[in-house]
């Protein structure tokens, strides 16, 4: 019994003595626990600390390890691999050999190739210009005339490939092996109506700028891959198709996009900058800046700036600044500024400023400012300002200010100020040299006021100043303007008058009106150096003899202003002292007079 017990204990003790050293030797160096607490110490010192605690040695090439770089670490009871991964940011691989831990560069990604042909399953004909792409790896190729493709793949297998072509259904296969060659992929036609999204997202590539700056292969792929899009943090490119996302750049929405010469992306949800141009297949949010031009197939929300041209095929909500031209196919909500032309093909709600012309294709609500021409194709509520012509096709409710002409094709509510003003229906004020309206419930102030439906007439009459007077009265009952001229007869007591005035009619009954007028006239009495002025207040009763012929007569009151001058032979003497009046000083005199005559009403009555 004693011997047996002693033998058993001996066997156990021998096993322990054998196993313990084996376990100690087989414990991985990378799994050993160490603590590192250093502040701004060289990498080489940190490695020395780790090796001393773990009781092993590092082996590495000093040319690939930044031994002099200063680091700060605070790790307690951590595995050696965890410490090294944090220290080197997973940029190296490690190999154990005895008591040594060898630090090696991280393995390079393996590159493989996949090639094959795409066929129409019904006709067995090669499918040219079909897009073959991987959704996960964001790589793609376009088949040639024989349906062939070849793609370089980085990473592990299996790889899913999708084939897309306009008019065909998408086909997806899984490639299991590396160096896959001569794959045969069959695709089948799909009889469907064109998706409006496909049309929309290919519009930017179909513009003349798209055809000029995008290759036929990129445009074909854009049409083929119409519904697959992915969001990534950033991209950089030299030119379309030559960048971090290759030919798949048009399927990627980026938070930050940098294009040196130009880029073609799916869209922006952050910031996009380009030395030359930016083209976006979908929408742009926040900031897009280009040295030459921006073309966006979707909408823009934010700020868009281009040295030459901005072209948005949907709507704009924000600010658009263009060196030459800014064009938005739908509504603008915000500010549009361009050096030559600003155009919103639909509505404008905001401000549009352009060096030459501003065009709104729909209704407008805000301000249009241009150097030559403003155009609103629908109702406009706000202000139009230009050095040339303002035009509103439908109702204008606000102000039109121009250096040449203001035109309201239907109704104008508000104010028109320009050399010439036109309104089909005036319900405001026109101030200009020439004012024209078909009908008016407002006020036209100008030298010539032509209103189609009005009380405009030509009057021939006599007064105490000269026996023959002609007046052109233009306007409505509420207000009309006058151009006046008069002359005497014979060679003795000559006098010639010319001037302008304003007036208003008051209806008494169907056939009887009363008018009051204020006029300012000059009298030529043989010398242009000294021309007296007469200011007259006159009133009269209008008696309608027919629909167009009116007889009128009434009293007047005149104020005569003139410096002292000699009466030239053959000219009439003023003031007219034989009429009663008031003494108003050496240069002013007044008297009561009369007028009477006939008026011919040539316009349709208002």
CSV table of C-alpha atoms in Angstrom, one decimal, residues 31-232:
chain,number,residue,atom,x,y,z
A,31,UNK,CA,-1.4,37.5,-25.4
A,32,UNK,CA,0.9,38.5,-22.6
A,33,UNK,CA,-0.4,41.2,-20.3
A,34,UNK,CA,1.5,44.5,-19.9
A,35,UNK,CA,0.8,48.0,-18.6
A,36,UNK,CA,2.1,51.1,-20.4
A,37,UNK,CA,1.8,54.6,-19.0
A,38,UNK,CA,3.9,57.1,-20.9
A,39,UNK,CA,3.5,60.7,-22.0
A,40,UNK,CA,5.2,62.0,-25.1
A,41,UNK,CA,7.8,59.3,-25.1
A,42,UNK,CA,9.6,57.9,-28.3
A,43,UNK,CA,8.1,54.8,-29.8
A,44,UNK,CA,11.4,52.9,-29.3
A,45,UNK,CA,11.2,53.6,-25.5
A,46,UNK,CA,7.6,52.2,-25.4
A,47,UNK,CA,8.7,49.0,-27.3
A,48,UNK,CA,11.5,48.6,-24.8
A,49,UNK,CA,9.1,48.9,-21.8
A,50,UNK,CA,6.7,46.4,-23.3
A,51,UNK,CA,9.5,43.9,-24.1
A,52,UNK,CA,10.9,44.1,-20.5
A,53,UNK,CA,7.5,43.5,-18.9
A,54,UNK,CA,6.7,40.6,-21.3
A,55,UNK,CA,10.2,39.1,-21.1
A,56,UNK,CA,10.6,38.9,-24.8
A,57,UNK,CA,12.5,40.7,-27.6
A,58,UNK,CA,11.3,42.8,-30.5
A,59,UNK,CA,12.8,42.4,-34.0
A,60,UNK,CA,12.1,45.0,-36.7
A,61,UNK,CA,13.6,47.1,-39.4
A,62,UNK,CA,14.2,50.6,-38.1
A,63,UNK,CA,13.5,52.1,-41.5
A,64,UNK,CA,9.9,51.1,-41.4
A,65,UNK,CA,9.2,51.9,-37.7
A,66,UNK,CA,9.1,55.6,-36.6
A,67,UNK,CA,11.2,55.0,-33.5
A,68,UNK,CA,11.6,58.7,-32.8
A,69,UNK,CA,7.9,59.6,-32.9
A,70,UNK,CA,6.5,60.8,-29.6
A,71,UNK,CA,3.4,59.0,-28.3
A,72,UNK,CA,1.2,59.1,-25.2
A,73,UNK,CA,-0.4,55.8,-23.9
A,74,UNK,CA,-2.3,54.9,-20.7
A,75,UNK,CA,-3.1,51.2,-20.8
A,76,UNK,CA,-3.4,48.9,-17.8
A,77,UNK,CA,-3.3,45.1,-17.9
A,78,UNK,CA,-3.6,45.0,-21.7
A,79,UNK,CA,-2.5,42.3,-24.2
A,80,UNK,CA,0.7,43.0,-26.1
A,81,UNK,CA,-1.3,42.9,-29.4
A,82,UNK,CA,-3.7,45.5,-28.2
A,83,UNK,CA,-0.9,47.8,-27.2
A,84,UNK,CA,0.8,47.4,-30.5
A,85,UNK,CA,-2.4,47.9,-32.5
A,86,UNK,CA,-3.1,51.2,-30.7
A,87,UNK,CA,0.5,52.3,-31.0
A,88,UNK,CA,0.8,51.5,-34.7
A,89,UNK,CA,-2.9,52.0,-35.7
A,90,UNK,CA,-3.2,48.5,-37.2
A,91,UNK,CA,-0.6,49.3,-39.9
A,92,UNK,CA,1.7,46.3,-39.2
A,93,UNK,CA,1.6,42.5,-38.8
A,94,UNK,CA,3.4,40.4,-36.1
A,95,UNK,CA,5.1,37.1,-36.2
A,96,UNK,CA,6.4,35.1,-33.2
A,97,UNK,CA,9.7,33.1,-33.3
A,98,UNK,CA,10.9,31.8,-30.0
A,99,UNK,CA,11.5,34.7,-27.7
A,100,UNK,CA,11.3,37.2,-30.5
A,101,UNK,CA,8.3,39.2,-31.8
A,102,UNK,CA,9.0,40.3,-35.3
A,103,UNK,CA,7.2,43.5,-36.6
A,104,UNK,CA,6.5,43.4,-40.3
A,105,UNK,CA,4.6,45.7,-42.8
A,106,UNK,CA,0.9,44.9,-43.2
A,107,UNK,CA,0.3,42.5,-46.1
A,108,UNK,CA,-0.7,44.1,-49.4
A,109,UNK,CA,-4.2,43.5,-50.7
A,110,UNK,CA,-4.2,40.8,-53.2
A,111,UNK,CA,-5.3,41.7,-56.7
A,112,UNK,CA,-7.3,39.4,-59.0
A,113,UNK,CA,-9.1,39.8,-62.3
A,114,UNK,CA,-12.5,38.8,-63.4
A,115,UNK,CA,-13.4,38.7,-67.1
A,116,UNK,CA,-16.1,37.4,-69.3
A,117,UNK,CA,-18.8,38.1,-71.8
A,118,UNK,CA,-22.4,39.3,-71.6
A,119,UNK,CA,-25.1,37.9,-74.0
A,120,UNK,CA,-28.7,38.6,-74.8
A,121,UNK,CA,-30.4,35.4,-73.7
A,122,UNK,CA,-33.0,35.5,-76.5
A,123,UNK,CA,-30.8,36.2,-79.5
A,124,UNK,CA,-27.4,35.0,-78.1
A,125,UNK,CA,-25.9,38.2,-79.4
A,126,UNK,CA,-23.2,40.0,-77.4
A,127,UNK,CA,-24.7,42.8,-75.2
A,128,UNK,CA,-22.5,45.9,-75.8
A,129,UNK,CA,-22.4,48.9,-73.5
A,130,UNK,CA,-23.8,46.9,-70.6
A,131,UNK,CA,-22.5,47.9,-67.1
A,132,UNK,CA,-20.9,45.1,-65.0
A,133,UNK,CA,-20.3,46.3,-61.4
A,134,UNK,CA,-19.9,45.2,-57.8
A,135,UNK,CA,-22.1,47.0,-55.3
A,136,UNK,CA,-19.8,46.1,-52.4
A,137,UNK,CA,-16.4,46.9,-54.0
A,138,UNK,CA,-17.7,49.9,-56.1
A,139,UNK,CA,-15.9,48.7,-59.2
A,140,UNK,CA,-17.3,48.6,-62.7
A,141,UNK,CA,-16.6,48.0,-66.4
A,142,UNK,CA,-18.6,48.6,-69.6
A,143,UNK,CA,-18.8,45.8,-72.1
A,144,UNK,CA,-17.3,46.4,-75.6
A,145,UNK,CA,-18.9,45.7,-79.0
A,146,UNK,CA,-18.4,41.9,-78.4
A,147,UNK,CA,-19.9,42.1,-74.9
A,148,UNK,CA,-16.5,41.5,-73.2
A,149,UNK,CA,-15.5,43.0,-69.8
A,150,UNK,CA,-12.5,42.7,-67.5
A,151,UNK,CA,-12.3,44.0,-63.9
A,152,UNK,CA,-9.5,44.2,-61.4
A,153,UNK,CA,-10.6,43.0,-57.9
A,154,UNK,CA,-8.9,43.8,-54.7
A,155,UNK,CA,-9.8,41.7,-51.7
A,156,UNK,CA,-11.3,38.3,-50.9
A,157,UNK,CA,-13.8,36.2,-52.7
A,158,UNK,CA,-16.7,35.5,-53.2
A,159,UNK,CA,-17.7,38.7,-55.2
A,160,UNK,CA,-21.2,39.6,-56.3
A,161,UNK,CA,-21.4,41.1,-59.8
A,162,UNK,CA,-24.5,42.9,-61.2
A,163,UNK,CA,-25.1,43.5,-65.0
A,164,UNK,CA,-27.4,46.4,-65.9
A,165,UNK,CA,-28.4,47.8,-69.3
A,166,UNK,CA,-31.3,50.0,-70.4
A,167,UNK,CA,-34.1,47.8,-71.6
A,168,UNK,CA,-32.9,44.8,-69.7
A,169,UNK,CA,-33.5,43.4,-66.3
A,170,UNK,CA,-30.7,43.5,-63.8
A,171,UNK,CA,-28.8,40.2,-63.4
A,172,UNK,CA,-26.6,39.3,-60.4
A,173,UNK,CA,-24.1,36.4,-60.1
A,174,UNK,CA,-21.7,35.4,-57.4
A,175,UNK,CA,-18.0,34.7,-58.4
A,176,UNK,CA,-16.4,32.2,-56.0
A,177,UNK,CA,-12.9,31.8,-57.4
A,178,UNK,CA,-10.0,34.1,-57.9
A,179,UNK,CA,-8.7,34.8,-61.4
A,180,UNK,CA,-12.1,34.0,-62.9
A,181,UNK,CA,-12.0,34.2,-66.7
A,182,UNK,CA,-14.4,33.7,-69.6
A,183,UNK,CA,-17.5,34.0,-67.5
A,184,UNK,CA,-20.7,33.9,-69.6
A,185,UNK,CA,-23.5,36.0,-68.3
A,186,UNK,CA,-26.9,36.0,-70.0
A,187,UNK,CA,-29.3,38.9,-69.6
A,188,UNK,CA,-33.0,39.2,-70.7
A,189,UNK,CA,-35.0,42.1,-72.0
A,190,UNK,CA,-37.6,43.7,-70.0
A,191,UNK,CA,-40.6,45.5,-71.6
A,192,UNK,CA,-41.4,48.4,-69.3
A,193,UNK,CA,-42.1,52.1,-69.7
A,194,UNK,CA,-39.1,54.4,-69.1
A,195,UNK,CA,-38.9,55.2,-65.4
A,196,UNK,CA,-39.1,59.0,-65.0
A,197,UNK,CA,-36.2,58.7,-62.5
A,198,UNK,CA,-34.0,57.3,-65.3
A,199,UNK,CA,-34.8,60.3,-67.5
A,200,UNK,CA,-34.3,62.8,-64.8
A,201,UNK,CA,-31.0,61.5,-63.6
A,202,UNK,CA,-29.6,61.3,-67.1
A,203,UNK,CA,-30.6,64.8,-68.0
A,204,UNK,CA,-27.4,66.4,-66.7
A,205,UNK,CA,-25.3,64.0,-68.7
A,206,UNK,CA,-27.4,64.7,-71.8
A,207,UNK,CA,-26.9,68.5,-71.7
A,208,UNK,CA,-24.4,69.9,-74.1
A,209,UNK,CA,-21.9,70.3,-71.2
A,210,UNK,CA,-22.4,66.7,-70.3
A,211,UNK,CA,-21.8,65.5,-73.9
A,212,UNK,CA,-18.7,67.7,-74.0
A,213,UNK,CA,-17.1,66.8,-70.8
A,214,UNK,CA,-18.3,63.2,-70.1
A,215,UNK,CA,-17.2,60.3,-72.2
A,216,UNK,CA,-19.7,58.1,-74.0
A,217,UNK,CA,-18.8,55.2,-71.7
A,218,UNK,CA,-19.6,57.3,-68.6
A,219,UNK,CA,-22.9,58.5,-70.0
A,220,UNK,CA,-23.9,55.0,-71.0
A,221,UNK,CA,-23.1,53.6,-67.5
A,222,UNK,CA,-25.1,56.5,-66.0
A,223,UNK,CA,-28.1,55.4,-68.0
A,224,UNK,CA,-27.6,51.7,-67.2
A,225,UNK,CA,-27.1,52.0,-63.4
A,226,UNK,CA,-30.1,54.2,-62.7
A,227,UNK,CA,-31.3,53.0,-59.3
A,228,UNK,CA,-28.2,52.0,-57.3
A,229,UNK,CA,-26.7,54.7,-55.2
A,230,UNK,CA,-24.5,54.6,-52.1
A,231,UNK,CA,-23.4,57.3,-49.6
A,232,UNK,CA,-19.7,57.6,-48.6
